[in-house]
JSON list of C-alpha atoms in Angstrom, two decimals:
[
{"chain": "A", "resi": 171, "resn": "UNK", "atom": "CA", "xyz": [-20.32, -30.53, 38.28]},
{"chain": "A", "resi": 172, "resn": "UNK", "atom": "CA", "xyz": [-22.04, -33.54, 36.79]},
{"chain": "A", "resi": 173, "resn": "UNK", "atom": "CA", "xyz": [-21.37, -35.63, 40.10]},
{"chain": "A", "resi": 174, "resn": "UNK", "atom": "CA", "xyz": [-22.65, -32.60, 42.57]},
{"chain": "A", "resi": 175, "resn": "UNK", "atom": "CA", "xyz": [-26.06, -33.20, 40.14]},
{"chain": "A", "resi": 176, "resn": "UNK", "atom": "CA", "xyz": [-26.42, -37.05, 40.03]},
{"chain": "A", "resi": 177, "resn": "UNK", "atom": "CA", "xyz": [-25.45, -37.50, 43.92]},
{"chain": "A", "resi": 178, "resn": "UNK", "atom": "CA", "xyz": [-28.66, -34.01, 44.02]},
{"chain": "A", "resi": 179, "resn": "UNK", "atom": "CA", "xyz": [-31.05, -36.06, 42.19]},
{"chain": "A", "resi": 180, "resn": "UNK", "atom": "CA", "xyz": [-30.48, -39.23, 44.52]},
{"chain": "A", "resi": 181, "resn": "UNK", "atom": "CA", "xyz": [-30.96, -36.98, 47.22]},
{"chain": "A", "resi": 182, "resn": "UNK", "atom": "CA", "xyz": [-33.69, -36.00, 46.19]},
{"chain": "A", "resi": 183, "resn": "UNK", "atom": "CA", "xyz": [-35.70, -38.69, 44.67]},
{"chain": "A", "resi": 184, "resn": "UNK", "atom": "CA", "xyz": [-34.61, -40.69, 48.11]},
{"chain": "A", "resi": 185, "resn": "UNK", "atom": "CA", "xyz": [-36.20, -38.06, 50.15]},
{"chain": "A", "resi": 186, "resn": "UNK", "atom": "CA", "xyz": [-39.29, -37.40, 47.71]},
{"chain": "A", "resi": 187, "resn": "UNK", "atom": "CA", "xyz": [-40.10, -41.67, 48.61]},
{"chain": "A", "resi": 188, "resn": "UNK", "atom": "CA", "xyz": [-39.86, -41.14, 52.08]},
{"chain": "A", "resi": 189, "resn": "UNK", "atom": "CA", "xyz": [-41.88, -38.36, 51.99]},
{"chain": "A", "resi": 190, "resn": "UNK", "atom": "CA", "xyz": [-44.64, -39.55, 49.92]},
{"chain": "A", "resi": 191, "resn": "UNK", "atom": "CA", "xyz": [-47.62, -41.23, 51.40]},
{"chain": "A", "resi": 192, "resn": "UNK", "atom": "CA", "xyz": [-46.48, -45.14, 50.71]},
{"chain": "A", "resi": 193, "resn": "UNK", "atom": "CA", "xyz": [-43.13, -45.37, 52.28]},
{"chain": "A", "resi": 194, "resn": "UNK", "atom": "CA", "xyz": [-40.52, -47.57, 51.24]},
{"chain": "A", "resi": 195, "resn": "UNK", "atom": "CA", "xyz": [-40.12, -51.18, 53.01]},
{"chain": "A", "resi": 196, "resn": "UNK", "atom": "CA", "xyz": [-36.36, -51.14, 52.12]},
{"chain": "A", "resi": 197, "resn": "UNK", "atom": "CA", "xyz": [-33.64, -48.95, 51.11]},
{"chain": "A", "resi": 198, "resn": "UNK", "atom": "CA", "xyz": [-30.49, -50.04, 49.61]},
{"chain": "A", "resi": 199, "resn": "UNK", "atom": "CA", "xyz": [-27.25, -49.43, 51.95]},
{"chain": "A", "resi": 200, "resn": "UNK", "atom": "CA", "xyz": [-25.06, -48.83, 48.90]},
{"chain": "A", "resi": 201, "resn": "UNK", "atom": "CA", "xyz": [-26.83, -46.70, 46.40]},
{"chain": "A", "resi": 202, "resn": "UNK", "atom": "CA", "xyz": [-29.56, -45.50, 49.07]},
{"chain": "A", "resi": 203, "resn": "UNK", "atom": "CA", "xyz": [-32.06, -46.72, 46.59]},
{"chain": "A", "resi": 204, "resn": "UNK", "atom": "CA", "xyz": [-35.94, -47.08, 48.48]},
{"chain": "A", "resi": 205, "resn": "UNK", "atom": "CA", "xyz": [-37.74, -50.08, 47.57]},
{"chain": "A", "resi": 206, "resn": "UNK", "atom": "CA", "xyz": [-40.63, -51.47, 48.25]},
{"chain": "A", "resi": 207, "resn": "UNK", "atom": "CA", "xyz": [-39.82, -55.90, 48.23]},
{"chain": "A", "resi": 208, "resn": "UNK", "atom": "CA", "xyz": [-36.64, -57.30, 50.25]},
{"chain": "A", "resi": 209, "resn": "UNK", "atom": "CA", "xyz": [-34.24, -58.30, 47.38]},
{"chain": "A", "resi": 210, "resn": "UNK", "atom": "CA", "xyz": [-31.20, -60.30, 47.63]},
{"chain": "A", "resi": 211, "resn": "UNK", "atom": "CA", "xyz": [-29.57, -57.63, 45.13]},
{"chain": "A", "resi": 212, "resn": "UNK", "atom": "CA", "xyz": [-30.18, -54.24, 44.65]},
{"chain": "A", "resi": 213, "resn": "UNK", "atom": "CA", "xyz": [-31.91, -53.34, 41.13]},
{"chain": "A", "resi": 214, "resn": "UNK", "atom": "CA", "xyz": [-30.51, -50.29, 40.98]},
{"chain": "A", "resi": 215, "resn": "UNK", "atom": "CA", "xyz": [-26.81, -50.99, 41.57]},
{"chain": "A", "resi": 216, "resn": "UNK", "atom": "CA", "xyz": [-26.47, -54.76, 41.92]},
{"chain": "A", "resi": 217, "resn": "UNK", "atom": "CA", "xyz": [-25.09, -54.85, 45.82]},
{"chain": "A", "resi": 218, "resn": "UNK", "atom": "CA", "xyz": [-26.16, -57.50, 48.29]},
{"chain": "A", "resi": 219, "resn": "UNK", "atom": "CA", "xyz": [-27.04, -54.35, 50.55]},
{"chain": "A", "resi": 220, "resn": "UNK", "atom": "CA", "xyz": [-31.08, -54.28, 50.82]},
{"chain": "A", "resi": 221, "resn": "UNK", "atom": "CA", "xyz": [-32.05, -53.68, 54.31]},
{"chain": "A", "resi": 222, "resn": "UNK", "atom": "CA", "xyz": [-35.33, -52.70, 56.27]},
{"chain": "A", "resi": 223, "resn": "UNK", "atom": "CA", "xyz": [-35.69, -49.13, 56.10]},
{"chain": "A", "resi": 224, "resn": "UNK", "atom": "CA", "xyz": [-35.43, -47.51, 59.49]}
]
């Protein structure tokens, strides 16, 4: 049950940015993390998978 309510809270907190008035820049392919700077590594989860947000 624990991974049905981590994966929820991504979710959520994914959507919540998106939703928001300031949009994210850039999202994180991997970990679907929003950011707001282009960085060669994800903070979140360390992958080299920071793209432009769509």
């Amino acid at each position: 049950m624990g991974l049905f309510s981590d994966v929820g809270r991504k979710v959520e907190k994914t959507k919540q940015a998106f939703t928001d008035s300031k949009r994210a820049e850039y999202v994180c392919v991997a970990c679907e993390e929003p950011l707001d700077e282009n960085y060669e590594y994800c903070p979140q989860c360390g992958e080299d998978s920071v793209e432009p947000a769509a």
